[in-house]
CSV table of C-alpha atoms (C1' of nucleotides) in Angstrom, one decimal:
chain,number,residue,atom,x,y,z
A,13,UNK,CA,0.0,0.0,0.0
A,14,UNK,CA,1.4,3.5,-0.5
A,15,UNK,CA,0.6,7.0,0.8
A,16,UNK,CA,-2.1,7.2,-1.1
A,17,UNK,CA,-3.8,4.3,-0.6
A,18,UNK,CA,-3.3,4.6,2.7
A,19,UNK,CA,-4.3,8.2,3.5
A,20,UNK,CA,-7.5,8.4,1.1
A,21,UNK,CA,-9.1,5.1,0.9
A,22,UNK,CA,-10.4,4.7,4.5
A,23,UNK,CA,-12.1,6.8,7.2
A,24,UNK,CA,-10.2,9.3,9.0
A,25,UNK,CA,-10.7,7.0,12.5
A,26,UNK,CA,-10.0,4.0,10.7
A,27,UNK,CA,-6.5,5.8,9.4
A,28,UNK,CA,-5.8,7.6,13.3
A,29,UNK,CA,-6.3,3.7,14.7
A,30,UNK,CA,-4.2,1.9,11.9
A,31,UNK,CA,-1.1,4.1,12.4
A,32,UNK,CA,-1.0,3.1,15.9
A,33,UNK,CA,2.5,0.2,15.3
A,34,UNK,CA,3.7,1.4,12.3
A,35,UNK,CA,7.3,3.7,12.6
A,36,UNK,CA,7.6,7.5,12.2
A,37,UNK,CA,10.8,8.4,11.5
A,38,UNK,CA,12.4,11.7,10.5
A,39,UNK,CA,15.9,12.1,9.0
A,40,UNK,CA,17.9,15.5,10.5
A,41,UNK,CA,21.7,16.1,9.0
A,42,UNK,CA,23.0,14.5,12.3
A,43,UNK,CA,21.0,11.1,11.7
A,44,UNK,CA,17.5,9.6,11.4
A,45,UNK,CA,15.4,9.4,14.6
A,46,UNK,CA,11.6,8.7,15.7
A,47,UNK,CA,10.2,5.4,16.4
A,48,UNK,CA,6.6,3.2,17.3
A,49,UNK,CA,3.4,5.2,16.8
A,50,UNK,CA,1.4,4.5,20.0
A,51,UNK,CA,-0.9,7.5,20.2
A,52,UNK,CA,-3.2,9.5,17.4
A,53,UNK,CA,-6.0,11.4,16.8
A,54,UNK,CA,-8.6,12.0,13.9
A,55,UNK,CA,-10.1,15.2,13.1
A,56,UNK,CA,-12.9,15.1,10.6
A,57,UNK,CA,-13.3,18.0,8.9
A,58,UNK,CA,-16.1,21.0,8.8
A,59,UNK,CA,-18.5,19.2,11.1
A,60,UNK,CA,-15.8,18.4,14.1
A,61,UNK,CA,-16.3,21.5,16.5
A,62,UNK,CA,-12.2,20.6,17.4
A,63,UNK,CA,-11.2,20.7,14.3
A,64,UNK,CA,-9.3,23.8,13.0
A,65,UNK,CA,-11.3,23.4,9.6
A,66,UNK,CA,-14.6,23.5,11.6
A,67,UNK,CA,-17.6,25.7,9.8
A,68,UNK,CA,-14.6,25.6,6.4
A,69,UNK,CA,-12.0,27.8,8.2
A,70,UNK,CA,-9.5,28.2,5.8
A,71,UNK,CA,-6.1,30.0,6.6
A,72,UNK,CA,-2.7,30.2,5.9
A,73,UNK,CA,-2.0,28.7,9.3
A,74,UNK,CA,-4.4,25.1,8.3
A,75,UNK,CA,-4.0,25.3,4.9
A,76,UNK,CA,-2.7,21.8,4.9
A,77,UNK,CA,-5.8,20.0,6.0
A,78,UNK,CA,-7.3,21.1,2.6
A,79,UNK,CA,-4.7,19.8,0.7
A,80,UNK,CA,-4.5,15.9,-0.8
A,81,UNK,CA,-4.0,13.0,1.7
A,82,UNK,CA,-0.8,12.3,2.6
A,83,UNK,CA,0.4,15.7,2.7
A,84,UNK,CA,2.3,17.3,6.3
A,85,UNK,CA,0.2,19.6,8.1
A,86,UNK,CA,2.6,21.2,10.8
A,87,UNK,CA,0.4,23.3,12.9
A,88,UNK,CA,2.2,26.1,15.3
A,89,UNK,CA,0.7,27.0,18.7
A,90,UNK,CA,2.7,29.6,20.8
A,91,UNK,CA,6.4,28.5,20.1
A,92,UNK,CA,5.4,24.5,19.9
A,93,UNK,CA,4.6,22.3,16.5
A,94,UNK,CA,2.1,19.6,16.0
A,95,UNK,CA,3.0,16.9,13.4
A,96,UNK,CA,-0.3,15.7,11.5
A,97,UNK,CA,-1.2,14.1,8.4
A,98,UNK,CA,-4.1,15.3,5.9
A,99,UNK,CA,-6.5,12.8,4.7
A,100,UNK,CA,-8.9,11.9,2.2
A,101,UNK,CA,-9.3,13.5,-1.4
A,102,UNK,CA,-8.1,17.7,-1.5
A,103,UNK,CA,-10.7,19.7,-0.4
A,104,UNK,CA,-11.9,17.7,2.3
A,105,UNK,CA,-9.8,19.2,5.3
A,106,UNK,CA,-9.5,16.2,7.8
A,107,UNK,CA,-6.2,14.9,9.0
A,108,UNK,CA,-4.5,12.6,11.8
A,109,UNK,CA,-2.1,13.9,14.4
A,110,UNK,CA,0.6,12.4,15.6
A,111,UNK,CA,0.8,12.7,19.3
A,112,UNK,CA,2.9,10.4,21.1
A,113,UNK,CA,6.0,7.9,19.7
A,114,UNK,CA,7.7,5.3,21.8
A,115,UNK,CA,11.7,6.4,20.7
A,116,UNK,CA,13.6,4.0,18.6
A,117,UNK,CA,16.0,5.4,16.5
A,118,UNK,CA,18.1,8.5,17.2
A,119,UNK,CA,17.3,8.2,21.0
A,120,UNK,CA,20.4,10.3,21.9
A,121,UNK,CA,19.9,13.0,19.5
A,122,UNK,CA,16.3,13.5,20.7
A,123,UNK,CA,17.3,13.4,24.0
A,124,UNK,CA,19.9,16.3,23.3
A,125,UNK,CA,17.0,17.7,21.4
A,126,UNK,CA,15.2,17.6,24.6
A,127,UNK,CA,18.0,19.3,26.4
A,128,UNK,CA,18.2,15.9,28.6
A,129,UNK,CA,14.7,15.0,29.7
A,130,UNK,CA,13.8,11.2,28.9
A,131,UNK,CA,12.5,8.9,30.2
A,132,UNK,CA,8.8,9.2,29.0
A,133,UNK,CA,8.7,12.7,29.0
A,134,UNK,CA,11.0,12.2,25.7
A,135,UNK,CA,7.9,12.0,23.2
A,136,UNK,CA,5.2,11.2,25.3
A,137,UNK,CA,3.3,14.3,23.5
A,138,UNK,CA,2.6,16.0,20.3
A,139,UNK,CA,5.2,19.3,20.7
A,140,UNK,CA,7.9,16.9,23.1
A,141,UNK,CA,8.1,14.6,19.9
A,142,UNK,CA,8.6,17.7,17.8
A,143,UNK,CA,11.2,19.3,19.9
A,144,UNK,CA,13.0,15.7,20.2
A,145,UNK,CA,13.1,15.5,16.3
A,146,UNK,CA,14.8,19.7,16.5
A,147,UNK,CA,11.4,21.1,14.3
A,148,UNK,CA,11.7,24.6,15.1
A,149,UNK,CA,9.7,25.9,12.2
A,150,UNK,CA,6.9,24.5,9.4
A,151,UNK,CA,9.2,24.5,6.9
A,152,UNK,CA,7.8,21.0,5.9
A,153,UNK,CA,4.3,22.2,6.1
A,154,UNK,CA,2.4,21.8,2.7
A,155,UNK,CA,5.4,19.2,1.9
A,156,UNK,CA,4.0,16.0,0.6
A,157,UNK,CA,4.9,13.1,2.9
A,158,UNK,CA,6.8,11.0,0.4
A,159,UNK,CA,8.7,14.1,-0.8
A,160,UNK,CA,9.9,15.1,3.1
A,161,UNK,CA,12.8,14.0,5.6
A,162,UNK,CA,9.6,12.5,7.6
A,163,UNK,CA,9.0,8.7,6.7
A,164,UNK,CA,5.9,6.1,8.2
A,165,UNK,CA,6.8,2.7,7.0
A,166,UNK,CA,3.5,1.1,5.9
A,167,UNK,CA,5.5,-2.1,5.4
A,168,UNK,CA,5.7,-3.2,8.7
A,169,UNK,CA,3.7,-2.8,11.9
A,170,UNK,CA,4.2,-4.1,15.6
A,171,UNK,CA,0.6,-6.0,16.4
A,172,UNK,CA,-0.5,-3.6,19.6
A,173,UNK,CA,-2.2,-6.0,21.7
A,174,UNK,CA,-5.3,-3.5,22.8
A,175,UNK,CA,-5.9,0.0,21.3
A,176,UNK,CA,-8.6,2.1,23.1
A,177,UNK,CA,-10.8,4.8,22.3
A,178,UNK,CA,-10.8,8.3,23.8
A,179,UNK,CA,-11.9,11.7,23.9
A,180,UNK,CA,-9.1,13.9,22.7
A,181,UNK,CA,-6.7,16.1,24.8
A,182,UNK,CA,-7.1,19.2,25.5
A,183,UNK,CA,-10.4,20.0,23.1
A,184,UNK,CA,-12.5,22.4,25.3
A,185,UNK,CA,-15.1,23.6,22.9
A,186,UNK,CA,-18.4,24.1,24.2
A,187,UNK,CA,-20.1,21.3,22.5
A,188,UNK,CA,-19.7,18.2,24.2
A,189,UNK,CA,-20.2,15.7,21.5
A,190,UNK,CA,-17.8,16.8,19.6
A,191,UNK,CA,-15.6,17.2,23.1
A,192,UNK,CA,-16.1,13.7,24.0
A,193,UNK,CA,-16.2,12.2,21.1
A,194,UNK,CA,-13.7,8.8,21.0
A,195,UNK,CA,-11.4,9.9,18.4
A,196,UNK,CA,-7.9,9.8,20.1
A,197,UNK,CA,-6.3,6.4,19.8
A,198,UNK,CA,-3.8,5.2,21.8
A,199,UNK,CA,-1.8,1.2,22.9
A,200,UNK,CA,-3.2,0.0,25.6
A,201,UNK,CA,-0.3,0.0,28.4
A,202,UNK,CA,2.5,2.0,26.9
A,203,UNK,CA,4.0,4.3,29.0
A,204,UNK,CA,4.8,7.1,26.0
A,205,UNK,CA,1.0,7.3,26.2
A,206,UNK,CA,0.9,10.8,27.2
A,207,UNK,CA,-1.6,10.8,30.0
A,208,UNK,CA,-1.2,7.5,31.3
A,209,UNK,CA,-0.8,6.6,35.0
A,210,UNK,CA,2.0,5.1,36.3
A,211,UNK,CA,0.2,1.8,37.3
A,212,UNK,CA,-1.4,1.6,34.1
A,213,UNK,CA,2.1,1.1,32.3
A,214,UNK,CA,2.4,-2.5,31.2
A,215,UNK,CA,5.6,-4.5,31.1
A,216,UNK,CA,5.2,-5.5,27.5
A,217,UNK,CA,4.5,-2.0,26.6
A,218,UNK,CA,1.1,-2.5,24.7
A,219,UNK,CA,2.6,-4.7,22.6
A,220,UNK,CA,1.3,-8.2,21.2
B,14,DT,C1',-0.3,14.2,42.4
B,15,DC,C1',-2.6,18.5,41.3
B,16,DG,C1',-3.4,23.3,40.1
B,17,DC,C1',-1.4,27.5,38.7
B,18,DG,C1',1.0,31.0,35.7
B,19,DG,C1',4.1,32.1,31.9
B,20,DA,C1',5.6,31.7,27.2
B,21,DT,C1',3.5,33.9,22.9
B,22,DA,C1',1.6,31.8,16.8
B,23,DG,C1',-2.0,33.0,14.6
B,24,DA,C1',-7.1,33.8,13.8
B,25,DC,C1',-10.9,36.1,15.2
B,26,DT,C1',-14.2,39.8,17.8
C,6,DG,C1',-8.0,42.0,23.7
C,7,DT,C1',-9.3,36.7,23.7
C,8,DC,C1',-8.8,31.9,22.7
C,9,DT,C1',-6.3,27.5,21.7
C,10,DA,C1',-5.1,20.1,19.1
C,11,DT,C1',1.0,22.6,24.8
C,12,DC,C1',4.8,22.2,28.0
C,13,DC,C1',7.4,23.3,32.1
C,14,DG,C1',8.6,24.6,36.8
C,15,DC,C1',6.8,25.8,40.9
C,16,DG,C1',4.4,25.3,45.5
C,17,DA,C1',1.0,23.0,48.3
C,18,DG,C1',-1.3,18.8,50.1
DNA sequence: TCGCGGATAGACT
DNA sequence: GTCTATCCGCGAG
């Protein structure tokens, strides 16, 4: 399956919850770092009261979501960025972000990235994952995915054992369906999870 | 473990 | 001026 396949074909849910597994990696001049997927979330477009397309807002700052599925939307809020992925056909602004990664590759780098916090506050959330991979600007914003230092690998995918549905962090609008909605995904048990509680960490990580 | 304030990009009233 | 798809350091319980 390629980008496109993946990022057009299928519901925005279904694409948030099938990324949780699969490897985000991004390649800096100093050497390629990222690593497991373990937390998403799905924002569909005009009707989504969290989404920043909601009502077919349209800027120069969330241009991105309009664009073609599988093209980066880096959002900026105060001085953080949020990695995210737009979905379905252009036009239809909805899109996947990225929120939490369980480090692989590069772990040094992103931990002098991080000016020396680990642990799981390395990329347990969606601007510490950005700060450990040194984005300090959307340059890639608008990029496609395939034609950017970022990489997924749809190839292969580690089996989490249970993924679970949640209302998304940090949405606060004043309608509560759209507030509670289940559209954050996240492994079950892995402590990069970036609310999880200490005794809900698993040894296995989540994984199958 | 929790709640608070500060930092401060960018759109909107 | 006000709000947000955040993070961090602080102080109190």
């Amino acid at each position: 399956m390629d980008y496109k396949d993946f990022f057009q074909k299928r519901t925005t849910a279904t694409i948030a919850r099938d990324l949780l597994g699969h490897a985000l990696t991004f390649q800096t001049p100093a050497g390629k770092v990222g690593g497991l997927i373990v937390e998403t979330e799905a924002y569909v477009g005009v009707r989504d009261r969290a989404a920043h397309s909601y009502g077919g807002r349209r800027s120069p700052a969330n241009e991105g979501l309009y664009r073609a599925g599988g093209t980066l939307y880096i959002y900026a809020q105060r001085q953080y960025f949020f990695f995210d992925v737009a979905t379905q056909a252009a036009g239809t602004p909805e899109g996947v972000l990225v929120r939490a990664i369980e480090p692989i590759w590069g772990q040094e780098l992103m931990l002098a990235n991080r000016h020396g916090k680990g642990g799981r506050l390395l990329t347990n959330g969606p601007a510490k994952m950005m700060q450990a991979f040194g984005i300090t600007s959307r340059k890639w914003d608008l990029h496609l995915l395939a034609d950017s230092p970022f990489e997924i690998d749809l190839q292969h995918k580690r089996a989490p054992k249970q993924i679970l549905a949640l209302p998304r962090i940090g949405v606060v609008q004043a309608d509560p369906i759209w507030a509670n909605k289940p559209l954050r995904f996240v492994v079950a048990g892995n402590p990069y999870v970036s609310d999880i509680k200490q005794r809900q960490i698993e040894k296995d990580h989540g994984w199958a």
